[in-house]
């Protein structure tokens, strides 16, 4: 398996002194779903936000270590952050639907990048919607306000919007935490298709979801990486006692 | 006993609140009625053509109010041209760009500025602003529409900043993060996400700013030179003008009760009242429309 992302000795400390990641070293395989899981406050979101440098905009005191994306250190101050964020897309826990039409939401990222040709924009919108398994539900009402969609559809719209940007890596922070089981199933099914072409990092909202979706899994506890392994392996034969306890629901 | 007391409160307090609510409407209605009663006779006493003429010289019974209306408009327009970009720019700086400590200094400072009595600003206008304008632009006098516009712009800025900043601040952080994560630059996020999302609050800020400028009297009277000449050319900015508010304030004290002049002054008041009514109604209908949209976004 090729490693898309290599994290070496990553440390992260927020301005208020919270040490939310301690000496994390982790390899993320390409074309697979990697699941980062663990109890609240473990540092999963913090890690995701390092991967697209979204932490630049919050009050962070120190980020040390290296994060190599295709061999290039993205923590390097020289990195073009805007280009990085197009390459590494992110879907949040609560769908952030912009006050535009469905089409407007989809083409937003490309328009920001300066794309003006309508054919290109429409093409990207359609591709994103198809990949996110939303095309059939909205194809006839692309010009309606996006806010009229249901919560589950909105979340898939956010996924479609990221995909329209043609990223290489997709970060998802509890993308299904607000969704019903059927919508959740649709998102998970879409991910199974998408992993053929993309590298996916998913913070699941439950251990069950972690076990269901993981090709590769990493267990985080209070800023530490306890254990990382192939999904089946980690959920059936965890090496660490703490992982086993958490997976079997004995704490957390 | 306690039960009785409670009933008594339940009976009176809502009625009191209702009464004070209705009294606000009543007062506006009474003011309007009073203005109509004192102002409308002007229409019978002065021919319509003479009223909307260009010569204001009450001593010789010339009651043309056009110079006063254009005077108010040019000063207000000028003030808004200055205050809107500057005010919104400052609000964006404070809420989106400035570090937190700077913002915590700026915010109370702006509110303090907003509370300065306009006479004080008028003083500054006379002593500093207009002499400077006179020398710098090489004008016969610095007491011009431009001085009024600059000063009024300055007066409107704190109102606009403070309300627009609150509106920007209320935009959920997740909107900004969403845009950044899509690869938007900081500026694109402000221009295409944060400002549109705060649109209704920003519009309110602008409208309150307009209201403040058009109704302002003291400072304008002190710096505009008060010459009732028609102000419709761009160069009018560099000449003295006289606004409606300044005219009423200056002449109402020495006019004979019930005279034609008296009625015309009230008629001017009526015009002012209607202008601010139109501004407010437009503003609230625009705000109402975009608020409905914003509510749908947030639900
Ligand atoms: N902006 C911030 N400033 C200060 N501390 C923060 C900030 N964001 C997160 N933290 C702290 O960093 C630690 C890790 O937080 P993080 O959000 O990464 O956890 P998480 O694993 O995503 O948890 P959850 O499952 O609740 O989402 C927590 O102790 C949290 O309080
Ligand atoms: Mg989190």
Coordinates of C-alpha atoms and ligand atoms in Angstrom, one line a residue:
Chain A
X1 CA 0.0 0.0 0.0
X2 CA 1.2 3.5 -0.9
X3 CA 1.3 6.0 1.9
X4 CA -0.4 9.2 0.8
X5 CA 0.3 11.1 4.0
X6 CA 3.2 10.5 6.5
X7 CA 3.0 12.2 9.8
X8 CA 6.2 12.4 11.8
X9 CA 6.4 13.3 15.5
X10 CA 3.6 15.8 15.3
X11 CA 3.0 18.0 18.4
X12 CA 0.3 20.5 18.7
X13 CA -0.3 23.0 21.5
X14 CA -3.1 25.6 21.6
X15 CA -2.5 29.1 22.8
X16 CA -4.2 28.4 26.1
X17 CA -1.6 25.7 26.8
X18 CA -3.8 22.7 25.9
X19 CA -1.5 20.0 24.5
X20 CA -3.8 18.3 22.1
X21 CA -1.4 16.1 20.1
X22 CA 1.7 14.5 21.6
X23 CA 4.3 13.0 19.4
X24 CA 2.1 11.5 16.8
X25 CA 3.6 9.4 14.0
X26 CA 1.2 7.8 11.6
X27 CA 1.1 6.7 8.0
X28 CA -2.1 7.2 6.0
X29 CA -2.5 4.8 3.0
X30 CA -3.8 6.1 -0.3
X31 CA -7.1 4.9 -1.8
X32 CA -8.5 3.7 1.5
X33 CA -10.7 4.9 4.4
X34 CA -8.6 5.6 7.4
X35 CA -10.6 6.0 10.6
X36 CA -9.4 8.2 13.5
X37 CA -11.4 7.3 16.6
X38 CA -11.4 7.6 20.3
X39 CA -13.2 9.4 23.1
X40 CA -13.9 13.1 23.2
X41 CA -10.9 15.4 23.4
X42 CA -8.6 12.9 22.0
X43 CA -7.2 15.2 19.4
X44 CA -8.9 13.7 16.3
X45 CA -10.3 17.0 15.1
X46 CA -7.1 18.8 15.9
X47 CA -5.2 16.3 13.7
X48 CA -7.6 16.7 10.8
X49 CA -7.3 20.5 11.0
X50 CA -3.5 20.2 10.7
X51 CA -3.8 18.3 7.5
X52 CA -5.5 21.3 5.7
X53 CA -3.8 23.9 7.9
X54 CA -7.1 25.1 9.1
X55 CA -5.5 25.4 12.5
X56 CA -3.5 28.4 11.1
X57 CA -6.6 30.5 11.7
X58 CA -7.1 29.5 15.3
X59 CA -5.0 30.3 18.3
X60 CA -2.3 27.7 18.1
X61 CA 1.0 28.1 20.0
X62 CA 3.2 25.5 18.5
X63 CA 3.0 22.9 15.8
X64 CA 6.1 20.8 15.6
X65 CA 7.0 17.8 13.5
X66 CA 6.4 17.1 9.9
X67 CA 3.4 16.2 7.8
X68 CA 4.4 14.9 4.3
X69 CA 1.7 14.9 1.6
X70 CA 3.1 13.1 -1.4
X71 CA 6.5 13.6 0.1
X72 CA 6.2 17.4 0.7
X73 CA 6.1 18.9 4.1
X74 CA 2.8 20.8 4.3
X75 CA 3.8 22.5 7.6
X76 CA 6.5 24.3 5.8
X77 CA 5.8 28.1 5.9
X78 CA 6.4 28.2 2.2
X79 CA 3.5 25.9 1.4
X80 CA 0.7 27.5 -0.7
X81 CA -2.1 27.0 1.9
X82 CA -4.9 27.9 -0.6
X83 CA -3.7 25.3 -3.0
X84 CA -3.3 22.8 -0.2
X85 CA -6.9 23.3 0.9
X86 CA -8.2 22.6 -2.6
X87 CA -6.2 19.4 -2.6
X88 CA -7.3 18.4 0.8
X89 CA -11.0 18.9 1.2
X90 CA -13.0 18.9 4.4
X91 CA -16.5 18.0 5.4
X92 CA -17.6 19.2 8.8
X93 CA -19.9 17.6 11.4
X94 CA -22.7 20.1 10.8
X95 CA -23.3 20.7 7.1
X96 CA -22.1 24.3 6.2
X97 CA -24.5 25.1 3.4
X98 CA -23.8 28.5 2.0
X99 CA -26.8 30.8 1.4
X100 CA -26.8 30.1 -2.4
X101 CA -28.6 27.8 -4.8
X102 CA -27.7 24.1 -4.9
X103 CA -25.6 24.8 -8.0
X104 CA -24.1 27.8 -6.4
X105 CA -22.9 25.8 -3.5
X106 CA -21.3 23.2 -5.8
X107 CA -19.5 25.6 -8.1
X108 CA -18.4 27.9 -5.3
X109 CA -15.0 26.4 -4.8
X110 CA -14.1 26.5 -8.5
X111 CA -15.4 30.0 -8.8
X112 CA -13.1 31.1 -6.0
X113 CA -10.3 29.5 -8.0
X114 CA -11.2 31.7 -10.9
X115 CA -13.1 29.2 -13.1
X116 CA -15.6 31.1 -15.2
X117 CA -16.6 28.7 -18.0
X118 CA -20.1 27.6 -17.4
X119 CA -19.6 24.2 -19.1
X120 CA -16.8 23.4 -16.7
X121 CA -18.7 24.5 -13.7
X122 CA -21.8 22.5 -14.7
X123 CA -19.7 19.5 -15.4
X124 CA -18.0 19.7 -12.0
X125 CA -21.3 20.2 -10.2
X126 CA -22.7 17.1 -11.9
X127 CA -19.7 15.0 -11.2
X128 CA -19.7 16.0 -7.5
X129 CA -23.4 15.2 -7.1
X130 CA -23.1 11.9 -8.8
X131 CA -20.1 10.9 -6.6
X132 CA -21.9 11.9 -3.5
X133 CA -25.0 9.9 -4.6
X134 CA -27.2 13.0 -4.6
X135 CA -27.6 13.5 -8.3
X136 CA -30.9 11.7 -8.7
X137 CA -32.5 13.5 -5.8
X138 CA -31.7 17.1 -6.9
X139 CA -31.1 17.0 -10.7
X140 CA -34.4 18.7 -11.4
X141 CA -33.9 21.5 -8.9
X142 CA -30.4 22.7 -9.1
X143 CA -31.5 26.3 -8.9
X144 CA -33.5 26.0 -5.7
X145 CA -31.9 27.3 -2.5
X146 CA -29.7 24.7 -1.0
X147 CA -31.1 25.4 2.4
X148 CA -34.4 23.7 1.3
X149 CA -32.6 20.3 1.3
X150 CA -33.0 17.9 4.2
X151 CA -30.1 17.5 6.7
X152 CA -28.9 14.3 5.1
X153 CA -29.0 15.8 1.6
X154 CA -27.2 18.9 2.9
X155 CA -24.4 16.8 4.2
X156 CA -24.1 15.0 0.9
X157 CA -24.2 18.4 -0.8
X158 CA -21.2 19.4 1.3
X159 CA -19.4 16.2 0.2
X160 CA -20.3 16.9 -3.4
X161 CA -19.0 20.5 -3.0
X162 CA -15.7 19.2 -1.8
X163 CA -15.6 16.7 -4.6
X164 CA -16.3 19.3 -7.2
X165 CA -13.0 20.9 -6.2
X166 CA -11.3 17.7 -7.4
X167 CA -9.3 17.1 -4.2
X168 CA -7.0 14.2 -3.6
X169 CA -7.6 13.8 0.1
X170 CA -11.0 14.1 1.9
X171 CA -11.2 14.9 5.6
X172 CA -14.4 14.1 7.3
X173 CA -15.0 15.1 10.9
X174 CA -18.1 13.2 12.2
X175 CA -19.9 13.8 8.9
X176 CA -22.9 11.7 9.9
X177 CA -23.3 12.7 13.5
X178 CA -26.5 14.6 12.8
X179 CA -28.0 12.1 10.3
X180 CA -30.6 9.3 10.5
X181 CA -29.4 5.7 9.8
X182 CA -30.6 5.8 6.2
X183 CA -28.8 9.0 5.3
X184 CA -25.8 7.7 7.2
X185 CA -25.9 4.5 5.1
X186 CA -26.0 6.6 1.9
X187 CA -22.9 8.6 2.9
X188 CA -21.0 5.4 3.9
X189 CA -21.9 3.8 0.7
X190 CA -20.7 6.8 -1.2
X191 CA -17.4 6.6 0.7
X192 CA -16.9 3.0 -0.3
X193 CA -17.1 4.1 -3.9
X194 CA -15.0 7.2 -3.5
X195 CA -12.1 5.4 -1.8
X196 CA -11.1 3.9 -5.2
X197 CA -10.0 7.4 -6.3
X198 CA -9.4 9.3 -3.1
X199 CA -7.7 9.1 0.2
X200 CA -10.2 9.4 2.9
X201 CA -9.7 10.3 6.6
X202 CA -12.9 9.8 8.6
X203 CA -13.6 10.6 12.3
X204 CA -16.6 8.4 12.9
X205 CA -19.3 9.3 15.4
X206 CA -19.4 5.8 16.9
X207 CA -17.2 2.8 17.4
X208 CA -19.7 0.8 15.3
X209 CA -19.2 3.2 12.4
X210 CA -15.5 3.0 12.8
X211 CA -15.6 -0.8 12.7
X212 CA -18.0 -0.8 9.7
X213 CA -16.0 1.6 7.5
X214 CA -12.3 1.3 8.4
X215 CA -9.7 -0.1 6.1
X216 CA -7.2 1.3 8.4
X217 CA -7.8 2.6 12.0
X218 CA -6.0 4.7 14.6
X219 CA -7.1 5.0 18.2
X220 CA -6.5 8.3 19.9
X221 CA -6.7 8.9 23.7
X222 CA -6.0 12.3 25.2
X223 CA -3.6 13.5 22.5
X224 CA -1.8 10.2 22.2
X225 CA -1.9 7.7 19.4
X226 CA -2.4 4.5 21.3
X227 CA -2.6 2.1 18.4
X228 CA -2.9 2.0 14.6
X229 CA -3.4 -1.0 12.4
X230 CA -5.5 -2.4 9.6
X231 CA -9.2 -2.1 10.4
X232 CA -10.1 -5.7 10.8
X233 CA -7.0 -6.4 12.8
X234 CA -7.6 -3.5 15.2
X235 CA -11.2 -4.2 15.9
X236 CA -10.8 -8.0 16.3
X237 CA -7.4 -8.3 17.9
X238 CA -6.3 -5.0 19.5
X239 CA -2.8 -5.2 20.9
X240 CA -3.3 -2.6 23.6
X241 CA -5.5 -3.1 26.6
X242 CA -6.8 0.5 26.3
X243 CA -7.9 -0.1 22.8
X244 CA -9.6 -3.3 23.6
X245 CA -11.5 -1.7 26.5
X246 CA -12.7 1.1 24.3
X247 CA -13.7 -1.0 21.4
X248 CA -15.6 -3.3 23.6
X249 CA -17.3 -0.4 25.3
X250 CA -15.8 -0.7 28.7
X251 CA -15.1 3.0 28.9
X252 CA -15.5 6.2 27.0
Chain B
X1 CA -53.3 36.6 49.9
X2 CA -50.3 35.8 47.9
X3 CA -52.6 34.5 45.2
X4 CA -54.4 37.8 45.1
X5 CA -51.2 39.8 44.8
X6 CA -50.1 37.6 41.9
X7 CA -53.4 38.1 40.1
X8 CA -53.1 41.8 40.6
X9 CA -49.7 41.8 39.0
X10 CA -50.8 39.5 36.2
X11 CA -53.6 42.0 35.5
X12 CA -51.6 45.2 35.5
X13 CA -48.1 44.5 34.2
X14 CA -49.1 43.3 30.8
X15 CA -51.5 46.1 30.4
X16 CA -48.8 48.6 31.4
X17 CA -46.4 47.2 28.8
X18 CA -49.1 47.2 26.2
X19 CA -50.0 50.8 27.0
X20 CA -46.4 52.0 26.6
X21 CA -46.1 50.1 23.4
X22 CA -49.2 51.7 22.0
X23 CA -48.2 55.1 23.3
X24 CA -45.2 55.0 21.0
X25 CA -47.5 54.7 18.0
X26 CA -49.7 57.3 19.4
X27 CA -46.9 59.8 19.8
X28 CA -45.8 59.3 16.2
X29 CA -49.3 59.8 15.1
X30 CA -49.7 62.9 17.1
X31 CA -46.5 64.4 15.8
X32 CA -47.6 63.7 12.3
X33 CA -51.0 65.2 12.9
X34 CA -49.4 68.3 14.5
X35 CA -47.1 68.7 11.5
X36 CA -50.0 68.3 9.1
X37 CA -52.1 70.9 11.0
X38 CA -49.3 73.5 11.2
X39 CA -47.7 72.7 7.8
X40 CA -50.5 72.1 5.4
X41 CA -51.8 75.7 5.5
X42 CA -48.6 76.6 3.7
X43 CA -50.0 75.0 0.6
X44 CA -52.9 77.3 0.5
X45 CA -51.0 80.4 1.5
X46 CA -48.1 80.0 -0.9
X47 CA -48.7 78.9 -4.5
X48 CA -47.3 75.4 -5.1
X49 CA -45.0 76.8 -7.9
X50 CA -43.6 79.4 -5.4
X51 CA -43.1 76.8 -2.7
X52 CA -41.1 74.6 -5.0
X53 CA -39.0 77.4 -6.3
X54 CA -35.4 78.2 -5.9
X55 CA -35.4 81.4 -3.9
X56 CA -35.6 81.2 -0.1
X57 CA -35.9 84.8 1.3
X58 CA -38.7 84.8 3.8
X59 CA -38.4 88.5 4.6
X60 CA -39.6 89.4 1.1
X61 CA -42.0 86.4 1.1
X62 CA -39.9 84.2 -1.1
X63 CA -40.6 80.7 0.2
X64 CA -38.9 78.5 -2.3
X65 CA -37.8 75.4 -0.4
X66 CA -35.9 73.6 -3.2
X67 CA -32.5 75.0 -2.1
X68 CA -33.1 73.6 1.4
X69 CA -34.1 70.2 0.1
X70 CA -31.1 70.0 -2.3
X71 CA -28.9 71.3 0.5
X72 CA -29.9 68.5 2.8
X73 CA -29.6 65.9 0.1
X74 CA -26.1 66.9 -1.1
X75 CA -24.8 67.0 2.5
X76 CA -26.4 63.7 3.3
X77 CA -25.3 62.0 0.1
X78 CA -21.8 63.3 0.6
X79 CA -21.7 62.1 4.1
X80 CA -22.9 58.6 3.2
X81 CA -20.4 58.4 0.4
X82 CA -17.7 58.9 3.1
X83 CA -19.3 57.0 6.0
X84 CA -20.5 53.8 4.3
X85 CA -17.2 52.6 2.9
X86 CA -15.3 53.9 5.9
X87 CA -17.7 52.5 8.4
X88 CA -18.1 49.1 6.9
X89 CA -14.4 48.9 6.3
X90 CA -13.7 49.6 9.9
X91 CA -16.3 47.1 11.0
X92 CA -14.8 44.4 8.8
X93 CA -11.3 45.2 10.1
X94 CA -12.5 45.0 13.7
X95 CA -14.4 41.8 13.4
X96 CA -12.4 39.9 10.8
X97 CA -8.9 41.1 10.8
X98 CA -7.8 42.8 14.0
X99 CA -6.4 40.7 16.8
X100 CA -8.7 40.3 19.8
X101 CA -6.9 42.8 22.1
X102 CA -7.0 45.5 19.5
X103 CA -10.7 44.9 19.0
X104 CA -11.4 45.1 22.7
X105 CA -9.8 48.6 22.7
X106 CA -11.5 49.8 19.5
X107 CA -15.0 48.7 20.3
X108 CA -15.6 50.9 23.4
X109 CA -13.7 53.7 21.7
X110 CA -16.1 53.7 18.7
X111 CA -19.0 53.7 21.1
X112 CA -17.6 56.6 22.9
X113 CA -17.2 58.5 19.7
X114 CA -20.8 57.8 18.9
X115 CA -21.9 59.4 22.1
X116 CA -20.1 62.8 21.5
X117 CA -22.6 65.7 21.4
X118 CA -22.7 67.1 17.9
X119 CA -22.1 70.6 19.1
X120 CA -18.6 69.6 20.1
X121 CA -18.0 68.2 16.7
X122 CA -19.4 71.3 15.2
X123 CA -16.8 73.3 17.1
X124 CA -14.1 71.1 15.6
X125 CA -15.6 71.6 12.2
X126 CA -15.5 75.4 12.6
X127 CA -12.1 75.7 14.1
X128 CA -10.2 72.9 12.4
X129 CA -11.9 71.4 9.4
X130 CA -13.2 74.5 7.5
X131 CA -10.1 76.7 7.8
X132 CA -8.1 73.7 6.6
X133 CA -10.5 73.1 3.7
X134 CA -10.4 76.8 2.8
X135 CA -6.6 76.9 2.6
X136 CA -6.2 73.4 1.1
X137 CA -8.8 73.8 -1.7
X138 CA -8.3 77.5 -2.1
X139 CA -11.9 78.5 -1.5
X140 CA -13.3 81.9 -0.5
X141 CA -14.8 80.2 2.6
X142 CA -14.4 76.8 4.2
X143 CA -18.0 76.7 5.4
X144 CA -19.3 74.6 2.6
X145 CA -21.4 71.5 1.8
X146 CA -18.2 69.5 1.7
X147 CA -17.4 70.5 5.3
X148 CA -20.9 69.5 6.3
X149 CA -20.6 66.2 4.5
X150 CA -17.2 65.4 6.0
X151 CA -18.4 66.2 9.5
X152 CA -21.7 64.3 9.1
X153 CA -19.8 61.4 7.7
X154 CA -17.7 61.4 10.8
X155 CA -20.8 61.5 12.9
X156 CA -22.4 58.6 11.1
X157 CA -19.3 56.4 11.1
X158 CA -19.5 55.2 14.8
X159 CA -23.2 54.3 14.4
X160 CA -22.4 52.3 11.2
X161 CA -19.3 50.6 12.7
X162 CA -20.9 49.6 15.9
X163 CA -24.0 48.0 14.4
X164 CA -22.3 46.5 11.4
X165 CA -19.6 45.0 13.6
X166 CA -22.3 43.3 15.8
X167 CA -23.8 41.9 12.7
X168 CA -20.5 40.5 11.4
X169 CA -19.8 39.1 14.8
X170 CA -23.0 37.2 14.8
X171 CA -22.1 35.3 11.6
X172 CA -21.4 31.7 12.8
X173 CA -17.7 30.8 12.8
X174 CA -18.5 27.7 10.9
X175 CA -19.4 29.7 7.8
X176 CA -15.9 31.2 7.7
X177 CA -14.3 27.8 8.4
X178 CA -16.4 26.3 5.6
X179 CA -15.1 28.9 3.2
X180 CA -11.5 28.6 4.2
X181 CA -11.6 24.8 3.9
X182 CA -12.9 25.3 0.3
X183 CA -9.7 27.2 -0.4
X184 CA -11.1 30.7 -0.1
X185 CA -8.7 33.4 0.8
X186 CA -9.3 35.6 3.8
X187 CA -10.6 38.4 1.6
X188 CA -12.8 36.1 -0.5
X189 CA -14.3 34.8 2.7
X190 CA -15.1 38.3 3.9
X191 CA -16.5 39.5 0.6
X192 CA -18.4 36.4 -0.5
X193 CA -19.5 34.7 2.8
X194 CA -19.3 36.8 5.9
X195 CA -20.6 40.1 4.5
X196 CA -23.5 38.6 2.6
X197 CA -24.5 36.5 5.6
X198 CA -24.5 39.7 7.8
X199 CA -26.3 41.6 5.1
X200 CA -29.4 42.6 7.0
X201 CA -27.5 43.9 10.0
X202 CA -25.1 45.8 7.7
X203 CA -28.1 47.4 5.9
X204 CA -29.6 48.4 9.2
X205 CA -26.4 50.0 10.1
X206 CA -26.3 52.0 6.9
X207 CA -29.9 53.1 7.3
X208 CA -29.4 54.2 10.9
X209 CA -26.4 56.1 9.6
X210 CA -28.5 57.8 7.0
X211 CA -31.1 58.6 9.6
X212 CA -28.5 60.1 11.8
X213 CA -27.1 62.3 9.0
X214 CA -30.4 63.6 7.6
X215 CA -31.7 64.6 11.0
X216 CA -28.5 66.1 12.3
X217 CA -28.9 69.9 12.9
X218 CA -26.4 71.5 15.1
X219 CA -23.1 70.4 13.5
X220 CA -24.5 71.1 10.0
X221 CA -25.7 74.5 10.9
X222 CA -22.2 75.4 12.3
X223 CA -20.2 74.4 9.2
X224 CA -22.2 74.6 6.0
X225 CA -22.4 78.4 5.8
X226 CA -26.2 78.4 5.6
X227 CA -26.6 80.1 2.2
X228 CA -29.9 79.0 0.6
X229 CA -28.6 78.3 -2.9
X230 CA -29.7 75.5 -5.2
X231 CA -27.2 72.7 -4.9
X232 CA -27.5 70.4 -7.9
X233 CA -24.1 70.6 -9.5
X234 CA -21.0 68.7 -8.4
X235 CA -19.3 72.0 -7.7
X236 CA -22.1 72.8 -5.2
X237 CA -20.0 70.7 -2.8
X238 CA -17.5 73.6 -2.6
X239 CA -20.1 76.3 -1.9
X240 CA -22.1 77.1 1.2
X241 CA -25.5 75.4 1.4
X242 CA -28.4 75.4 3.8
X243 CA -30.2 72.3 5.0
X244 CA -33.8 71.9 6.0
X245 CA -32.9 71.1 9.6
X246 CA -30.7 74.1 9.9
X247 CA -33.4 76.4 8.5
X248 CA -36.0 75.2 10.9
X249 CA -33.6 75.5 13.9
X250 CA -32.4 79.0 12.9
X251 CA -35.7 80.6 12.0
X252 CA -38.3 79.0 14.1
X253 CA -37.4 81.0 17.2
X254 CA -38.0 84.4 15.5
X255 CA -41.1 83.8 13.5
X256 CA -44.5 85.1 14.3
X257 CA -46.8 82.3 15.4
X258 CA -49.4 81.5 12.7
X259 CA -47.7 83.5 9.9
X260 CA -47.0 82.2 6.5
X261 CA -43.3 81.8 7.3
X262 CA -44.3 79.8 10.4
X263 CA -46.4 77.4 8.3
X264 CA -43.8 77.0 5.7
X265 CA -41.2 76.0 8.3
X266 CA -43.6 73.4 9.5
X267 CA -44.1 72.3 6.0
X268 CA -40.4 71.8 5.7
X269 CA -40.6 69.7 8.9
X270 CA -43.3 67.6 7.2
X271 CA -41.0 67.0 4.2
X272 CA -38.2 65.9 6.5
X273 CA -40.6 63.6 8.3
X274 CA -41.7 62.0 5.0
X275 CA -38.1 61.6 3.9
X276 CA -37.1 59.8 7.0
X277 CA -40.3 57.7 6.8
X278 CA -39.4 56.6 3.3
X279 CA -35.8 55.8 4.3
X280 CA -37.0 53.7 7.2
X281 CA -39.7 51.9 5.4
X282 CA -37.4 51.0 2.5
X283 CA -34.8 49.9 5.0
X284 CA -37.0 47.7 7.0
X285 CA -38.6 46.1 4.0
X286 CA -35.2 45.3 2.6
X287 CA -34.0 44.1 6.0
X288 CA -37.2 42.0 6.4
X289 CA -36.7 40.3 3.1
X290 CA -33.1 39.4 3.7
X291 CA -33.8 38.4 7.3
X292 CA -36.3 35.8 6.2
X293 CA -33.6 34.4 4.0
X294 CA -31.0 34.5 6.8
X295 CA -33.4 32.7 9.1
X296 CA -33.9 29.9 6.7
X297 CA -30.2 29.6 6.4
X298 CA -29.7 29.3 10.2
X299 CA -32.6 27.0 10.9
Ligands
LIG1 N1 -9.2 26.2 19.5 C1 -8.8 25.5 20.6 N2 -8.2 26.2 21.6 C2 -7.8 25.5 22.7 N3 -7.9 24.2 22.9 C3 -8.5 23.5 22.0 C4 -9.0 24.1 20.8 N4 -9.5 23.1 20.0 C5 -9.4 22.0 20.7 N5 -8.8 22.1 21.9 C6 -8.4 21.1 22.9 O1 -7.6 20.2 22.3 C7 -8.0 18.9 22.8 C8 -8.3 18.0 21.6 O2 -9.5 18.5 21.0 P1 -10.1 17.9 19.6 O3 -11.2 18.8 19.2 O4 -9.0 17.7 18.7 O5 -10.7 16.5 20.1 P2 -11.5 15.4 19.4 O6 -10.8 14.2 19.5 O7 -11.9 15.9 18.1 O8 -12.8 15.4 20.3 P3 -14.4 15.1 19.9 O9 -14.6 13.7 19.8 O10 -15.1 15.7 21.1 O11 -14.6 15.9 18.7 C9 -9.2 19.1 23.7 O12 -8.6 19.0 25.0 C10 -9.7 20.4 23.4 O13 -10.1 21.0 24.6
LIG2 MG1 -13.8 16.6 17.2

